[in-house]
Short mmCIF file of C-alpha atoms (C1' of nucleotides) in Angstrom, two decimals:
data_model
loop_
_atom_site.label_atom_id
_atom_site.label_comp_id
_atom_site.label_asym_id
_atom_site.label_seq_id
_atom_site.Cartn_x
_atom_site.Cartn_y
_atom_site.Cartn_z
CA MET A 1 -0.02 -6.98 12.20
CA LYS A 2 1.54 -8.16 9.11
CA TYR A 3 -1.08 -8.40 6.45
CA LYS A 4 -1.78 -12.08 5.67
CA LYS A 5 -3.29 -13.28 2.45
CA ILE A 6 -6.28 -15.56 2.84
CA THR A 7 -5.34 -19.17 1.83
CA GLN A 8 -7.20 -21.34 -0.53
CA ASN A 9 -7.83 -23.93 2.56
CA PHE A 10 -10.07 -20.98 4.22
CA TYR A 11 -12.38 -21.08 1.10
CA GLY A 12 -12.95 -24.84 1.68
CA GLY A 13 -15.20 -24.42 4.74
CA ASP A 14 -18.87 -23.97 5.35
CA THR A 15 -20.14 -21.28 2.93
CA LEU A 16 -22.42 -19.50 5.67
CA LYS A 17 -19.33 -19.26 8.01
CA VAL A 18 -16.88 -18.02 5.19
CA ALA A 19 -19.64 -15.38 4.10
CA LYS A 20 -19.55 -13.84 7.61
CA ALA A 21 -15.72 -14.32 8.23
CA LEU A 22 -14.94 -12.43 5.08
CA LEU A 23 -16.83 -9.34 6.52
CA GLY A 24 -13.63 -6.91 7.73
CA LYS A 25 -11.28 -8.68 5.26
CA TYR A 26 -9.89 -6.47 2.49
CA LEU A 27 -10.22 -7.18 -1.11
CA VAL A 28 -7.11 -6.24 -3.02
CA ARG A 29 -6.77 -5.73 -7.02
CA LYS A 30 -3.57 -5.27 -8.63
CA TYR A 31 -3.22 -4.22 -12.22
CA HIS A 32 -0.35 -2.28 -14.16
CA SER A 33 1.37 -1.76 -10.81
CA LYS A 34 -1.53 -0.18 -9.54
CA LYS A 35 -3.21 -1.21 -6.26
CA LEU A 36 -6.87 -0.85 -5.16
CA ALA A 37 -8.16 -2.21 -2.05
CA GLY A 38 -11.45 -1.88 0.06
CA ARG A 39 -12.97 -3.58 3.18
CA ILE A 40 -15.62 -6.20 2.73
CA VAL A 41 -18.97 -4.83 4.46
CA GLU A 42 -21.47 -7.04 2.73
CA THR A 43 -21.71 -10.58 1.26
CA GLU A 44 -24.23 -13.23 0.41
CA ALA A 45 -23.83 -17.05 0.28
CA TYR A 46 -25.07 -19.30 -2.38
CA VAL A 47 -25.22 -22.82 -1.13
CA GLY A 48 -25.20 -26.30 -2.96
CA PRO A 49 -27.27 -27.77 -5.71
CA ASN A 50 -30.71 -27.32 -4.34
CA ASP A 51 -30.54 -23.47 -3.55
CA LEU A 52 -33.08 -22.14 -6.12
CA ALA A 53 -31.35 -18.57 -6.09
CA SER A 54 -28.11 -20.08 -7.12
CA HIS A 55 -26.78 -20.49 -10.88
CA ALA A 56 -26.04 -24.00 -9.90
CA SER A 57 -29.42 -24.92 -9.05
CA ARG A 58 -29.95 -26.66 -12.25
CA GLY A 59 -26.76 -28.58 -12.48
CA LYS A 60 -23.51 -27.91 -14.27
CA THR A 61 -23.51 -25.45 -17.22
CA PRO A 62 -20.63 -23.58 -19.09
CA ARG A 63 -21.17 -20.49 -17.23
CA ASN A 64 -21.27 -21.95 -13.47
CA LEU A 65 -18.70 -24.71 -14.18
CA ILE A 66 -16.33 -23.00 -11.84
CA MET A 67 -18.45 -23.48 -8.92
CA PHE A 68 -18.03 -27.13 -8.95
CA ASN A 69 -14.23 -27.17 -9.29
CA GLY A 70 -13.38 -26.57 -5.64
CA ALA A 71 -12.85 -23.75 -3.20
CA GLY A 72 -10.60 -20.61 -3.56
CA TYR A 73 -11.23 -19.45 -7.32
CA TRP A 74 -13.17 -16.53 -8.54
CA TYR A 75 -16.51 -16.95 -10.49
CA VAL A 76 -17.16 -13.57 -12.35
CA TYR A 77 -20.27 -13.21 -14.63
CA LEU A 78 -22.34 -10.68 -16.12
CA VAL A 79 -25.74 -9.76 -15.19
CA TYR A 80 -28.42 -7.72 -16.95
CA GLY A 81 -26.26 -7.26 -19.89
CA LEU A 82 -23.94 -4.61 -18.24
CA ASN A 83 -22.76 -5.54 -14.67
CA TYR A 84 -20.35 -7.96 -13.37
CA CYS A 85 -20.71 -9.65 -10.08
CA LEU A 86 -17.67 -11.18 -8.20
CA ASN A 87 -17.85 -14.43 -6.00
CA VAL A 88 -15.38 -16.71 -4.49
CA VAL A 89 -16.07 -20.48 -4.64
CA THR A 90 -16.47 -22.25 -1.27
CA GLU A 91 -16.60 -25.89 0.02
CA GLN A 92 -15.62 -29.16 -1.73
CA LYS A 93 -15.24 -30.17 -5.21
CA ASP A 94 -18.57 -31.24 -6.88
CA TYR A 95 -20.56 -29.29 -4.18
CA PRO A 96 -21.66 -26.03 -5.76
CA ALA A 97 -21.18 -23.02 -3.49
CA ALA A 98 -20.03 -19.29 -3.40
CA VAL A 99 -19.93 -16.11 -1.71
CA LEU A 100 -21.02 -12.92 -3.54
CA ILE A 101 -18.92 -9.84 -2.54
CA ARG A 102 -22.00 -7.24 -2.42
CA ALA A 103 -20.14 -4.12 -1.09
CA LEU A 104 -16.81 -2.50 0.07
CA GLU A 105 -15.63 0.45 2.10
CA PRO A 106 -13.11 2.06 -0.40
CA ILE A 107 -9.54 2.09 1.15
CA THR A 108 -6.69 2.26 -1.36
CA GLY A 109 -6.65 3.77 -4.78
CA ILE A 110 -9.75 5.95 -4.18
CA GLU A 111 -8.87 8.38 -6.96
CA ILE A 112 -8.45 5.65 -9.54
CA MET A 113 -11.83 4.14 -8.31
CA ILE A 114 -13.52 7.62 -8.96
CA LYS A 115 -12.03 7.70 -12.38
CA LEU A 116 -13.16 4.10 -13.13
CA ARG A 117 -16.54 4.75 -11.73
CA GLY A 118 -16.90 8.09 -13.45
CA ILE A 119 -18.40 9.68 -10.23
CA ASN A 120 -16.87 11.15 -7.11
CA ASP A 121 -19.16 10.26 -4.32
CA ILE A 122 -17.26 7.99 -2.03
CA ASN A 123 -20.51 6.64 -0.59
CA GLN A 124 -21.54 5.40 -4.23
CA LEU A 125 -18.08 4.02 -5.25
CA THR A 126 -18.31 0.32 -4.08
CA ASN A 127 -21.56 0.03 -2.29
CA GLY A 128 -23.06 -2.67 -4.95
CA PRO A 129 -21.77 -5.84 -6.37
CA GLY A 130 -21.71 -4.32 -9.99
CA LYS A 131 -20.19 -1.04 -8.72
CA LEU A 132 -17.35 -2.68 -6.83
CA CYS A 133 -16.49 -4.65 -9.96
CA GLN A 134 -16.27 -1.33 -11.88
CA ALA A 135 -14.47 0.36 -9.42
CA LEU A 136 -11.88 -2.20 -9.15
CA ARG A 137 -11.70 -3.08 -12.96
CA ILE A 138 -13.04 -6.71 -12.34
CA ASN A 139 -14.44 -8.39 -15.61
CA LYS A 140 -14.87 -11.81 -17.00
CA LYS A 141 -11.11 -12.20 -17.57
CA LEU A 142 -10.55 -12.91 -13.93
CA ASN A 143 -13.31 -15.86 -14.13
CA GLY A 144 -11.67 -18.87 -12.80
CA THR A 145 -8.69 -17.39 -11.52
CA LYS A 146 -7.13 -17.91 -8.17
CA ALA A 147 -8.63 -16.01 -5.26
CA PHE A 148 -5.03 -16.62 -3.55
CA GLY A 149 -3.10 -15.28 -6.35
CA ASN A 150 -1.66 -11.98 -7.39
CA GLU A 151 -4.10 -9.96 -9.47
CA LEU A 152 -7.09 -10.26 -7.08
CA TYR A 153 -7.28 -11.62 -3.64
CA ILE A 154 -8.42 -11.07 -0.14
CA GLU A 155 -6.23 -10.32 2.85
CA ASP A 156 -6.76 -10.19 6.54
CA ARG A 157 -5.35 -6.83 8.08
CA GLY A 158 -6.24 -7.55 11.69
CA TYR A 159 -9.52 -5.68 11.52
CA ARG A 160 -11.86 -7.68 13.87
CA VAL A 161 -15.58 -7.98 13.64
CA SER A 162 -17.71 -9.14 16.44
CA GLY A 163 -20.82 -11.53 16.03
CA ARG A 164 -23.02 -8.49 17.29
CA GLY A 165 -21.62 -6.18 14.58
CA ILE A 166 -23.08 -8.69 11.84
CA LYS A 167 -26.66 -8.27 10.55
CA SER A 168 -28.32 -11.03 8.44
CA ALA A 169 -31.11 -10.37 6.00
CA ASN A 170 -32.76 -11.83 2.69
CA ARG A 171 -30.69 -11.87 -0.37
CA VAL A 172 -31.13 -9.40 -2.87
CA GLY A 173 -33.03 -9.75 -6.28
CA VAL A 174 -33.77 -13.54 -5.77
CA ASP A 175 -37.76 -13.53 -5.49
CA TYR A 176 -37.79 -16.24 -8.12
CA ALA A 177 -36.26 -18.76 -5.77
CA GLY A 178 -39.21 -20.31 -4.19
CA LYS A 179 -38.59 -21.16 -0.43
CA TYR A 180 -35.09 -20.11 -0.82
CA LYS A 181 -36.04 -16.51 -1.39
CA ASP A 182 -36.24 -15.82 2.29
CA LYS A 183 -33.19 -17.40 3.63
CA LYS A 184 -31.15 -14.91 5.60
CA TRP A 185 -28.12 -15.50 3.78
CA ARG A 186 -27.19 -11.74 3.14
CA PHE A 187 -24.53 -10.48 5.57
CA TYR A 188 -23.40 -6.98 6.29
CA LEU A 189 -21.72 -4.88 9.13
CA LYS A 190 -24.16 -3.08 11.16
CA ASP A 191 -24.34 0.61 10.94
CA CYS A 192 -22.09 0.71 7.80
CA GLN A 193 -22.58 3.53 5.40
CA PHE A 194 -21.03 1.66 2.64
CA VAL A 195 -23.54 -1.46 2.58
CA SER A 196 -25.69 -1.46 -0.70
CA LEU A 197 -29.45 -1.36 0.72
CA ARG A 198 -30.23 -0.08 4.12
"C1'" DT Y 1 -32.40 -20.97 -34.27
"C1'" DA Y 2 -35.84 -18.09 -31.24
"C1'" DT Y 3 -37.34 -16.43 -27.18
"C1'" DT Y 4 -37.07 -15.25 -22.23
"C1'" DG Y 5 -35.31 -13.06 -18.40
"C1'" DG Y 6 -31.83 -11.93 -14.98
"C1'" DA Y 7 -27.31 -12.71 -7.75
"C1'" DT Y 8 -27.78 -4.40 -11.18
"C1'" DC Y 9 -27.66 0.23 -11.93
"C1'" DG Y 10 -28.84 4.83 -12.63
"C1'" DC Y 11 -32.09 8.19 -14.26
"C1'" DC Y 12 -37.02 9.76 -14.46
"C1'" DG X 1 -40.88 3.28 -11.42
"C1'" DC X 2 -38.47 1.82 -15.79
"C1'" DG X 3 -35.07 1.28 -19.49
"C1'" DA X 4 -30.54 -0.17 -20.83
"C1'" DT X 5 -28.23 -4.15 -22.89
"C1'" DC X 6 -26.20 -9.02 -23.62
"C1'" DC X 7 -25.77 -13.48 -23.16
"C1'" DA X 8 -27.08 -18.00 -20.77
"C1'" DA X 9 -30.43 -21.06 -20.69
"C1'" DT X 10 -34.33 -23.26 -22.39
"C1'" DA X 11 -37.51 -24.44 -25.66
"C1'" DG X 12 -38.89 -25.75 -30.26
#
DNA sequence: TATTGGATCGCC
DNA sequence: GCGATCCAATAG
């Protein structure tokens, strides 16, 4: 099968469905004629204005503005002062929702990822949201850019994931989120060694 | 203008 | 288990 870039239209769907559908797709990063890629093995959904775990739960702010502007754009932010997190915005304009990319299986450009990460353990290269941003040189400059453009995008390479191959779990690091903290909105590939927490 | 705490990571 | 490190969000 020919590699097929995921279109903007795809991201406009239901966030939980998009979060699951992104498992097995490939995140591709291009810069300075270099190409890096990894298979997505873990995601989390942040859904709507009432989700207390979401940055958008207290309305529009300068940081989360991109979440309100319609599907198919990257939302990149700094957490804990030192790590970036990569999300793709989903659903309709004015309904804030996004999918956090939490872990990848490194596929292309592994030597470059090793340099960018400063470690050489393949298992530790991209098994967390901050780690994969470091490995793929993703930072705030990409915030607000197209997820269907040329610098950073997701493509379908024909890798199929069955429903039984997907596990659901609580989201990570959202204990402050009241009744939303126990939503099983984290999705990952069963038995995958590149998932962040197991 | 000041304070608080976080969608994490890596080392102890 | 805990410190790093900075900036967004909120309070005053």
